[in-house]
Amino acid sequence: MFVEKFSQAAPMPVALGATPEDMDKFFKQIVDNTLIQNCSILAFIGEKCVGFALNFIETKPKKSNMNPEEDFDGDLTEEIAKNHWGNFSANAIAAMMSESSKNFEYYIPDSKKFLKLRILYVDPEQTGKGIGTKLVAKCIEIAKMDECDHLITIAAAAASAVIFSKHGFKVVREIPVSAYNENCIQIFSNLPDGCKNVKLMILKI
């Protein structure tokens, strides 16, 4: 269910023409890595799942003194070539997410425990009903209950960036979608939601 919804609605998989089969292995790893902890959320209307937030809590954050901006050139060629996920679409999206969150600990040097929101999804048929806003509010509640000091996320969709901003998240790093390339060829273009920048966003709790 999750992988089909994600591949058919999330802007970057849609822009790359990714199929559920393309995204299956990559997405299932995210699901497996988040559901081992009891901090992810499903939203239902009746018996229908209409949204989810996949989270995990890091209790031993690493430290980083390296500013991720210093060596950024947008070139994902090497990472894509590793072919971790068996197809271009999944490899490109995974490489983008890895680069966008690289050394994010640089921005939270004093963190002792944080919650990372990996994926926020709302069924396109249910947008405008406040589901995404409620999911993020619940993520913040969980982070507070677990005594996290920060909440971290990557906003790779225009709507999610708006929701995070409304909840007080701050943009600490912003990368133009057009900057990501493979062999000097732009990877992502004409995202269906018009998103222009991928944003690393952090909420201090």
PDB file of N, CA and C in Angstrom, residues 106-199:
ATOM      1  N   TYR A 106      25.747  18.982  11.750  1.00  0.00           N
ATOM      2  CA  TYR A 106      26.471  20.255  11.814  1.00  0.00           C
ATOM      3  C   TYR A 106      25.567  21.366  12.346  1.00  0.00           C
ATOM      4  N   TYR A 107      24.280  21.276  12.021  1.00  0.00           N
ATOM      5  CA  TYR A 107      23.327  22.324  12.391  1.00  0.00           C
ATOM      6  C   TYR A 107      22.737  22.132  13.790  1.00  0.00           C
ATOM      7  N   ILE A 108      22.985  20.980  14.405  1.00  0.00           N
ATOM      8  CA  ILE A 108      22.463  20.715  15.756  1.00  0.00           C
ATOM      9  C   ILE A 108      23.592  20.168  16.636  1.00  0.00           C
ATOM     10  N   PRO A 109      24.641  20.942  16.835  1.00  0.00           N
ATOM     11  CA  PRO A 109      25.844  20.429  17.511  1.00  0.00           C
ATOM     12  C   PRO A 109      25.617  19.963  18.944  1.00  0.00           C
ATOM     13  N   ASP A 110      24.590  20.487  19.599  1.00  0.00           N
ATOM     14  CA  ASP A 110      24.359  20.142  21.002  1.00  0.00           C
ATOM     15  C   ASP A 110      23.266  19.091  21.194  1.00  0.00           C
ATOM     16  N   SER A 111      22.788  18.507  20.103  1.00  0.00           N
ATOM     17  CA  SER A 111      21.683  17.554  20.203  1.00  0.00           C
ATOM     18  C   SER A 111      22.098  16.288  20.940  1.00  0.00           C
ATOM     19  N   LYS A 112      21.217  15.845  21.815  1.00  0.00           N
ATOM     20  CA  LYS A 112      21.416  14.588  22.536  1.00  0.00           C
ATOM     21  C   LYS A 112      20.472  13.486  22.031  1.00  0.00           C
ATOM     22  N   LYS A 113      19.373  13.913  21.423  1.00  0.00           N
ATOM     23  CA  LYS A 113      18.371  12.961  20.958  1.00  0.00           C
ATOM     24  C   LYS A 113      17.431  13.695  20.009  1.00  0.00           C
ATOM     25  N   PHE A 114      17.202  13.140  18.823  1.00  0.00           N
ATOM     26  CA  PHE A 114      16.320  13.821  17.880  1.00  0.00           C
ATOM     27  C   PHE A 114      15.399  12.829  17.180  1.00  0.00           C
ATOM     28  N   LEU A 115      14.293  13.360  16.683  1.00  0.00           N
ATOM     29  CA  LEU A 115      13.372  12.589  15.858  1.00  0.00           C
ATOM     30  C   LEU A 115      13.548  13.033  14.418  1.00  0.00           C
ATOM     31  N   LYS A 116      13.672  12.078  13.519  1.00  0.00           N
ATOM     32  CA  LYS A 116      13.773  12.397  12.094  1.00  0.00           C
ATOM     33  C   LYS A 116      12.518  11.924  11.385  1.00  0.00           C
ATOM     34  N   LEU A 117      11.842  12.858  10.738  1.00  0.00           N
ATOM     35  CA  LEU A 117      10.645  12.553   9.960  1.00  0.00           C
ATOM     36  C   LEU A 117      11.116  12.219   8.546  1.00  0.00           C
ATOM     37  N   ARG A 118      11.086  10.939   8.187  1.00  0.00           N
ATOM     38  CA  ARG A 118      11.630  10.498   6.902  1.00  0.00           C
ATOM     39  C   ARG A 118      10.685  10.800   5.745  1.00  0.00           C
ATOM     40  N   ILE A 119       9.407  10.452   5.917  1.00  0.00           N
ATOM     41  CA  ILE A 119       8.444  10.669   4.836  1.00  0.00           C
ATOM     42  C   ILE A 119       7.120  11.141   5.426  1.00  0.00           C
ATOM     43  N   LEU A 120       6.593  12.230   4.869  1.00  0.00           N
ATOM     44  CA  LEU A 120       5.248  12.714   5.189  1.00  0.00           C
ATOM     45  C   LEU A 120       4.417  12.565   3.921  1.00  0.00           C
ATOM     46  N   TYR A 121       3.290  11.881   4.041  1.00  0.00           N
ATOM     47  CA  TYR A 121       2.447  11.628   2.865  1.00  0.00           C
ATOM     48  C   TYR A 121       0.982  11.843   3.219  1.00  0.00           C
ATOM     49  N   VAL A 122       0.264  12.497   2.294  1.00  0.00           N
ATOM     50  CA  VAL A 122      -1.187  12.635   2.400  1.00  0.00           C
ATOM     51  C   VAL A 122      -1.786  12.252   1.052  1.00  0.00           C
ATOM     52  N   ASP A 123      -2.811  11.431   1.086  1.00  0.00           N
ATOM     53  CA  ASP A 123      -3.515  11.028  -0.130  1.00  0.00           C
ATOM     54  C   ASP A 123      -3.940  12.282  -0.902  1.00  0.00           C
ATOM     55  N   PRO A 124      -3.588  12.385  -2.192  1.00  0.00           N
ATOM     56  CA  PRO A 124      -3.951  13.575  -2.976  1.00  0.00           C
ATOM     57  C   PRO A 124      -5.438  13.890  -2.967  1.00  0.00           C
ATOM     58  N   GLU A 125      -6.273  12.875  -2.815  1.00  0.00           N
ATOM     59  CA  GLU A 125      -7.722  13.100  -2.774  1.00  0.00           C
ATOM     60  C   GLU A 125      -8.169  13.727  -1.459  1.00  0.00           C
ATOM     61  N   GLN A 126      -7.269  13.762  -0.484  1.00  0.00           N
ATOM     62  CA  GLN A 126      -7.630  14.271   0.844  1.00  0.00           C
ATOM     63  C   GLN A 126      -6.878  15.549   1.209  1.00  0.00           C
ATOM     64  N   THR A 127      -6.202  16.157   0.243  1.00  0.00           N
ATOM     65  CA  THR A 127      -5.454  17.381   0.540  1.00  0.00           C
ATOM     66  C   THR A 127      -6.414  18.521   0.881  1.00  0.00           C
ATOM     67  N   GLY A 128      -5.912  19.453   1.666  1.00  0.00           N
ATOM     68  CA  GLY A 128      -6.719  20.599   2.061  1.00  0.00           C
ATOM     69  C   GLY A 128      -7.608  20.354   3.260  1.00  0.00           C
ATOM     70  N   LYS A 129      -7.492  19.187   3.869  1.00  0.00           N
ATOM     71  CA  LYS A 129      -8.326  18.846   5.024  1.00  0.00           C
ATOM     72  C   LYS A 129      -7.555  18.908   6.342  1.00  0.00           C
ATOM     73  N   GLY A 130      -6.308  19.359   6.274  1.00  0.00           N
ATOM     74  CA  GLY A 130      -5.520  19.493   7.496  1.00  0.00           C
ATOM     75  C   GLY A 130      -4.867  18.215   7.975  1.00  0.00           C
ATOM     76  N   ILE A 131      -4.871  17.179   7.145  1.00  0.00           N
ATOM     77  CA  ILE A 131      -4.312  15.891   7.570  1.00  0.00           C
ATOM     78  C   ILE A 131      -2.808  15.995   7.769  1.00  0.00           C
ATOM     79  N   GLY A 132      -2.119  16.622   6.819  1.00  0.00           N
ATOM     80  CA  GLY A 132      -0.672  16.788   6.948  1.00  0.00           C
ATOM     81  C   GLY A 132      -0.303  17.599   8.172  1.00  0.00           C
ATOM     82  N   THR A 133      -1.060  18.653   8.419  1.00  0.00           N
ATOM     83  CA  THR A 133      -0.816  19.500   9.589  1.00  0.00           C
ATOM     84  C   THR A 133      -0.974  18.705  10.882  1.00  0.00           C
ATOM     85  N   LYS A 134      -2.016  17.873  10.945  1.00  0.00           N
ATOM     86  CA  LYS A 134      -2.245  17.061  12.146  1.00  0.00           C
ATOM     87  C   LYS A 134      -1.168  15.993  12.314  1.00  0.00           C
ATOM     88  N   LEU A 135      -0.705  15.426  11.204  1.00  0.00           N
ATOM     89  CA  LEU A 135       0.360  14.427  11.288  1.00  0.00           C
ATOM     90  C   LEU A 135       1.638  15.037  11.847  1.00  0.00           C
ATOM     91  N   VAL A 136       1.991  16.223  11.357  1.00  0.00           N
ATOM     92  CA  VAL A 136       3.210  16.875  11.849  1.00  0.00           C
ATOM     93  C   VAL A 136       3.050  17.274  13.311  1.00  0.00           C
ATOM     94  N   ALA A 137       1.862  17.751  13.681  1.00  0.00           N
ATOM     95  CA  ALA A 137       1.618  18.092  15.086  1.00  0.00           C
ATOM     96  C   ALA A 137       1.803  16.869  15.978  1.00  0.00           C
ATOM     97  N   LYS A 138       1.349  15.719  15.498  1.00  0.00           N
ATOM     98  CA  LYS A 138       1.513  14.481  16.270  1.00  0.00           C
ATOM     99  C   LYS A 138       2.979  14.082  16.342  1.00  0.00           C
ATOM    100  N   CYS A 139       3.733  14.301  15.260  1.00  0.00           N
ATOM    101  CA  CYS A 139       5.176  14.017  15.285  1.00  0.00           C
ATOM    102  C   CYS A 139       5.870  14.855  16.355  1.00  0.00           C
ATOM    103  N   ILE A 140       5.497  16.115  16.428  1.00  0.00           N
ATOM    104  CA  ILE A 140       6.085  17.006  17.434  1.00  0.00           C
ATOM    105  C   ILE A 140       5.721  16.531  18.838  1.00  0.00           C
ATOM    106  N   GLU A 141       4.468  16.116  19.009  1.00  0.00           N
ATOM    107  CA  GLU A 141       4.022  15.595  20.308  1.00  0.00           C
ATOM    108  C   GLU A 141       4.832  14.366  20.713  1.00  0.00           C
ATOM    109  N   ILE A 142       5.057  13.463  19.759  1.00  0.00           N
ATOM    110  CA  ILE A 142       5.846  12.257  20.037  1.00  0.00           C
ATOM    111  C   ILE A 142       7.276  12.625  20.393  1.00  0.00           C
ATOM    112  N   ALA A 143       7.849  13.562  19.645  1.00  0.00           N
ATOM    113  CA  ALA A 143       9.224  13.997  19.924  1.00  0.00           C
ATOM    114  C   ALA A 143       9.342  14.566  21.334  1.00  0.00           C
ATOM    115  N   LYS A 144       8.360  15.344  21.744  1.00  0.00           N
ATOM    116  CA  LYS A 144       8.375  15.917  23.093  1.00  0.00           C
ATOM    117  C   LYS A 144       8.216  14.826  24.152  1.00  0.00           C
ATOM    118  N   MET A 145       7.305  13.899  23.916  1.00  0.00           N
ATOM    119  CA  MET A 145       7.083  12.817  24.878  1.00  0.00           C
ATOM    120  C   MET A 145       8.337  11.968  25.060  1.00  0.00           C
ATOM    121  N   ASP A 146       9.101  11.814  23.975  1.00  0.00           N
ATOM    122  CA  ASP A 146      10.326  11.014  24.038  1.00  0.00           C
ATOM    123  C   ASP A 146      11.545  11.855  24.395  1.00  0.00           C
ATOM    124  N   GLU A 147      11.305  13.105  24.778  1.00  0.00           N
ATOM    125  CA  GLU A 147      12.352  14.012  25.242  1.00  0.00           C
ATOM    126  C   GLU A 147      13.434  14.246  24.188  1.00  0.00           C
ATOM    127  N   CYS A 148      13.003  14.358  22.934  1.00  0.00           N
ATOM    128  CA  CYS A 148      13.920  14.752  21.865  1.00  0.00           C
ATOM    129  C   CYS A 148      14.153  16.257  21.946  1.00  0.00           C
ATOM    130  N   ASP A 149      15.327  16.697  21.507  1.00  0.00           N
ATOM    131  CA  ASP A 149      15.595  18.131  21.527  1.00  0.00           C
ATOM    132  C   ASP A 149      15.432  18.790  20.159  1.00  0.00           C
ATOM    133  N   HIS A 150      15.352  17.972  19.107  1.00  0.00           N
ATOM    134  CA  HIS A 150      15.142  18.508  17.763  1.00  0.00           C
ATOM    135  C   HIS A 150      14.288  17.536  16.948  1.00  0.00           C
ATOM    136  N   LEU A 151      13.645  18.076  15.921  1.00  0.00           N
ATOM    137  CA  LEU A 151      12.950  17.282  14.927  1.00  0.00           C
ATOM    138  C   LEU A 151      13.518  17.683  13.571  1.00  0.00           C
ATOM    139  N   ILE A 152      13.952  16.698  12.791  1.00  0.00           N
ATOM    140  CA  ILE A 152      14.646  16.932  11.530  1.00  0.00           C
ATOM    141  C   ILE A 152      13.815  16.378  10.383  1.00  0.00           C
ATOM    142  N   THR A 153      13.794  17.075   9.243  1.00  0.00           N
ATOM    143  CA  THR A 153      13.115  16.533   8.074  1.00  0.00           C
ATOM    144  C   THR A 153      13.662  17.162   6.806  1.00  0.00           C
ATOM    145  N   ILE A 154      13.410  16.501   5.687  1.00  0.00           N
ATOM    146  CA  ILE A 154      13.717  17.055   4.366  1.00  0.00           C
ATOM    147  C   ILE A 154      12.397  17.320   3.664  1.00  0.00           C
ATOM    148  N   ALA A 155      12.182  18.556   3.245  1.00  0.00           N
ATOM    149  CA  ALA A 155      10.978  18.909   2.496  1.00  0.00           C
ATOM    150  C   ALA A 155      11.328  18.917   1.012  1.00  0.00           C
ATOM    151  N   ALA A 156      10.903  17.863   0.312  1.00  0.00           N
ATOM    152  CA  ALA A 156      11.159  17.761  -1.124  1.00  0.00           C
ATOM    153  C   ALA A 156       9.875  17.964  -1.920  1.00  0.00           C
ATOM    154  N   ALA A 157       8.857  18.489  -1.252  1.00  0.00           N
ATOM    155  CA  ALA A 157       7.581  18.810  -1.890  1.00  0.00           C
ATOM    156  C   ALA A 157       7.129  20.169  -1.370  1.00  0.00           C
ATOM    157  N   ALA A 158       6.517  20.946  -2.237  1.00  0.00           N
ATOM    158  CA  ALA A 158       6.125  22.308  -1.864  1.00  0.00           C
ATOM    159  C   ALA A 158       5.148  22.318  -0.693  1.00  0.00           C
ATOM    160  N   ALA A 159       4.169  21.422  -0.705  1.00  0.00           N
ATOM    161  CA  ALA A 159       3.145  21.414   0.342  1.00  0.00           C
ATOM    162  C   ALA A 159       3.730  21.071   1.702  1.00  0.00           C
ATOM    163  N   SER A 160       4.645  20.110   1.741  1.00  0.00           N
ATOM    164  CA  SER A 160       5.221  19.728   3.032  1.00  0.00           C
ATOM    165  C   SER A 160       6.049  20.861   3.618  1.00  0.00           C
ATOM    166  N   ALA A 161       6.758  21.605   2.773  1.00  0.00           N
ATOM    167  CA  ALA A 161       7.551  22.735   3.261  1.00  0.00           C
ATOM    168  C   ALA A 161       6.660  23.774   3.935  1.00  0.00           C
ATOM    169  N   VAL A 162       5.485  24.002   3.371  1.00  0.00           N
ATOM    170  CA  VAL A 162       4.538  24.959   3.961  1.00  0.00           C
ATOM    171  C   VAL A 162       4.059  24.464   5.323  1.00  0.00           C
ATOM    172  N   ILE A 163       3.732  23.192   5.412  1.00  0.00           N
ATOM    173  CA  ILE A 163       3.262  22.622   6.675  1.00  0.00           C
ATOM    174  C   ILE A 163       4.340  22.723   7.748  1.00  0.00           C
ATOM    175  N   PHE A 164       5.559  22.350   7.396  1.00  0.00           N
ATOM    176  CA  PHE A 164       6.647  22.409   8.375  1.00  0.00           C
ATOM    177  C   PHE A 164       6.879  23.841   8.850  1.00  0.00           C
ATOM    178  N   SER A 165       6.837  24.784   7.935  1.00  0.00           N
ATOM    179  CA  SER A 165       7.042  26.191   8.307  1.00  0.00           C
ATOM    180  C   SER A 165       5.971  26.661   9.285  1.00  0.00           C
ATOM    181  N   LYS A 166       4.728  26.251   9.061  1.00  0.00           N
ATOM    182  CA  LYS A 166       3.633  26.635   9.954  1.00  0.00           C
ATOM    183  C   LYS A 166       3.848  26.109  11.368  1.00  0.00           C
ATOM    184  N   HIS A 167       4.554  25.002  11.488  1.00  0.00           N
ATOM    185  CA  HIS A 167       4.824  24.411  12.799  1.00  0.00           C
ATOM    186  C   HIS A 167       6.122  24.925  13.418  1.00  0.00           C
ATOM    187  N   GLY A 168       6.757  25.880  12.771  1.00  0.00           N
ATOM    188  CA  GLY A 168       7.941  26.495  13.364  1.00  0.00           C
ATOM    189  C   GLY A 168       9.277  25.944  12.914  1.00  0.00           C
ATOM    190  N   PHE A 169       9.274  25.020  11.966  1.00  0.00           N
ATOM    191  CA  PHE A 169      10.540  24.509  11.436  1.00  0.00           C
ATOM    192  C   PHE A 169      11.298  25.627  10.725  1.00  0.00           C
ATOM    193  N   LYS A 170      12.609  25.604  10.843  1.00  0.00           N
ATOM    194  CA  LYS A 170      13.460  26.578  10.174  1.00  0.00           C
ATOM    195  C   LYS A 170      14.262  25.897   9.066  1.00  0.00           C
ATOM    196  N   VAL A 171      14.417  26.591   7.957  1.00  0.00           N
ATOM    197  CA  VAL A 171      15.234  26.078   6.858  1.00  0.00           C
ATOM    198  C   VAL A 171      16.697  26.344   7.181  1.00  0.00           C
ATOM    199  N   VAL A 172      17.493  25.286   7.262  1.00  0.00           N
ATOM    200  CA  VAL A 172      18.922  25.451   7.543  1.00  0.00           C
ATOM    201  C   VAL A 172      19.773  25.200   6.301  1.00  0.00           C
ATOM    202  N   ARG A 173      19.177  24.532   5.321  1.00  0.00           N
ATOM    203  CA  ARG A 173      19.886  24.298   4.062  1.00  0.00           C
ATOM    204  C   ARG A 173      18.856  24.190   2.952  1.00  0.00           C
ATOM    205  N   GLU A 174      19.133  24.824   1.827  1.00  0.00           N
ATOM    206  CA  GLU A 174      18.187  24.840   0.717  1.00  0.00           C
ATOM    207  C   GLU A 174      18.949  24.605  -0.589  1.00  0.00           C
ATOM    208  N   ILE A 175      18.527  23.594  -1.329  1.00  0.00           N
ATOM    209  CA  ILE A 175      19.216  23.220  -2.558  1.00  0.00           C
ATOM    210  C   ILE A 175      18.235  23.304  -3.727  1.00  0.00           C
ATOM    211  N   PRO A 176      18.554  24.060  -4.768  1.00  0.00           N
ATOM    212  CA  PRO A 176      17.671  24.099  -5.938  1.00  0.00           C
ATOM    213  C   PRO A 176      17.506  22.706  -6.544  1.00  0.00           C
ATOM    214  N   VAL A 177      16.281  22.360  -6.876  1.00  0.00           N
ATOM    215  CA  VAL A 177      16.027  21.065  -7.504  1.00  0.00           C
ATOM    216  C   VAL A 177      16.868  20.915  -8.768  1.00  0.00           C
ATOM    217  N   SER A 178      17.062  22.017  -9.469  1.00  0.00           N
ATOM    218  CA  SER A 178      17.820  21.992 -10.725  1.00  0.00           C
ATOM    219  C   SER A 178      19.300  21.703 -10.529  1.00  0.00           C
ATOM    220  N   ALA A 179      19.786  21.767  -9.283  1.00  0.00           N
ATOM    221  CA  ALA A 179      21.219  21.575  -9.023  1.00  0.00           C
ATOM    222  C   ALA A 179      21.633  20.110  -9.075  1.00  0.00           C
ATOM    223  N   TYR A 180      20.708  19.210  -8.821  1.00  0.00           N
ATOM    224  CA  TYR A 180      21.054  17.788  -8.803  1.00  0.00           C
ATOM    225  C   TYR A 180      21.275  17.291 -10.230  1.00  0.00           C
ATOM    226  N   ASN A 181      22.419  16.657 -10.451  1.00  0.00           N
ATOM    227  CA  ASN A 181      22.728  16.219 -11.807  1.00  0.00           C
ATOM    228  C   ASN A 181      23.457  14.880 -11.824  1.00  0.00           C
ATOM    229  N   GLU A 182      23.382  14.235 -12.965  1.00  0.00           N
ATOM    230  CA  GLU A 182      24.164  13.028 -13.237  1.00  0.00           C
ATOM    231  C   GLU A 182      24.932  13.276 -14.523  1.00  0.00           C
ATOM    232  N   ASN A 183      26.254  13.218 -14.450  1.00  0.00           N
ATOM    233  CA  ASN A 183      27.095  13.505 -15.618  1.00  0.00           C
ATOM    234  C   ASN A 183      26.712  14.832 -16.264  1.00  0.00           C
ATOM    235  N   CYS A 184      26.497  15.825 -15.400  1.00  0.00           N
ATOM    236  CA  CYS A 184      26.186  17.205 -15.811  1.00  0.00           C
ATOM    237  C   CYS A 184      24.803  17.357 -16.452  1.00  0.00           C
ATOM    238  N   ILE A 185      23.978  16.327 -16.371  1.00  0.00           N
ATOM    239  CA  ILE A 185      22.617  16.405 -16.893  1.00  0.00           C
ATOM    240  C   ILE A 185      21.651  16.507 -15.724  1.00  0.00           C
ATOM    241  N   GLN A 186      20.791  17.530 -15.753  1.00  0.00           N
ATOM    242  CA  GLN A 186      19.838  17.745 -14.665  1.00  0.00           C
ATOM    243  C   GLN A 186      18.939  16.522 -14.493  1.00  0.00           C
ATOM    244  N   ILE A 187      18.775  16.094 -13.241  1.00  0.00           N
ATOM    245  CA  ILE A 187      17.997  14.885 -12.958  1.00  0.00           C
ATOM    246  C   ILE A 187      16.513  15.180 -12.819  1.00  0.00           C
ATOM    247  N   PHE A 188      16.170  16.163 -12.004  1.00  0.00           N
ATOM    248  CA  PHE A 188      14.769  16.458 -11.706  1.00  0.00           C
ATOM    249  C   PHE A 188      14.339  17.741 -12.413  1.00  0.00           C
ATOM    250  N   SER A 189      13.257  17.672 -13.141  1.00  0.00           N
ATOM    251  CA  SER A 189      12.716  18.866 -13.792  1.00  0.00           C
ATOM    252  C   SER A 189      11.201  18.732 -13.867  1.00  0.00           C
ATOM    253  N   ASN A 190      10.550  19.882 -13.915  1.00  0.00           N
ATOM    254  CA  ASN A 190       9.090  19.906 -14.046  1.00  0.00           C
ATOM    255  C   ASN A 190       8.391  19.066 -12.982  1.00  0.00           C
ATOM    256  N   LEU A 191       8.771  19.285 -11.720  1.00  0.00           N
ATOM    257  CA  LEU A 191       8.072  18.579 -10.651  1.00  0.00           C
ATOM    258  C   LEU A 191       6.598  18.966 -10.679  1.00  0.00           C
ATOM    259  N   PRO A 192       5.698  18.010 -10.544  1.00  0.00           N
ATOM    260  CA  PRO A 192       4.272  18.292 -10.716  1.00  0.00           C
ATOM    261  C   PRO A 192       3.700  19.289  -9.716  1.00  0.00           C
ATOM    262  N   ASP A 193       4.360  19.451  -8.566  1.00  0.00           N
ATOM    263  CA  ASP A 193       3.856  20.413  -7.579  1.00  0.00           C
ATOM    264  C   ASP A 193       4.554  21.762  -7.685  1.00  0.00           C
ATOM    265  N   GLY A 194       5.459  21.913  -8.649  1.00  0.00           N
ATOM    266  CA  GLY A 194       6.152  23.179  -8.835  1.00  0.00           C
ATOM    267  C   GLY A 194       7.259  23.450  -7.840  1.00  0.00           C
ATOM    268  N   CYS A 195       7.640  22.452  -7.054  1.00  0.00           N
ATOM    269  CA  CYS A 195       8.696  22.640  -6.051  1.00  0.00           C
ATOM    270  C   CYS A 195      10.003  23.029  -6.735  1.00  0.00           C
ATOM    271  N   LYS A 196      10.652  24.079  -6.226  1.00  0.00           N
ATOM    272  CA  LYS A 196      11.894  24.576  -6.811  1.00  0.00           C
ATOM    273  C   LYS A 196      13.119  24.243  -5.971  1.00  0.00           C
ATOM    274  N   ASN A 197      12.928  23.999  -4.677  1.00  0.00           N
ATOM    275  CA  ASN A 197      14.056  23.788  -3.778  1.00  0.00           C
ATOM    276  C   ASN A 197      13.774  22.656  -2.799  1.00  0.00           C
ATOM    277  N   VAL A 198      14.791  21.854  -2.539  1.00  0.00           N
ATOM    278  CA  VAL A 198      14.730  20.846  -1.484  1.00  0.00           C
ATOM    279  C   VAL A 198      15.265  21.489  -0.210  1.00  0.00           C
ATOM    280  N   LYS A 199      14.515  21.368   0.881  1.00  0.00           N
ATOM    281  CA  LYS A 199      14.858  22.081   2.108  1.00  0.00           C
ATOM    282  C   LYS A 199      15.124  21.123   3.266  1.00  0.00           C
TER     283      LYS A 199
END
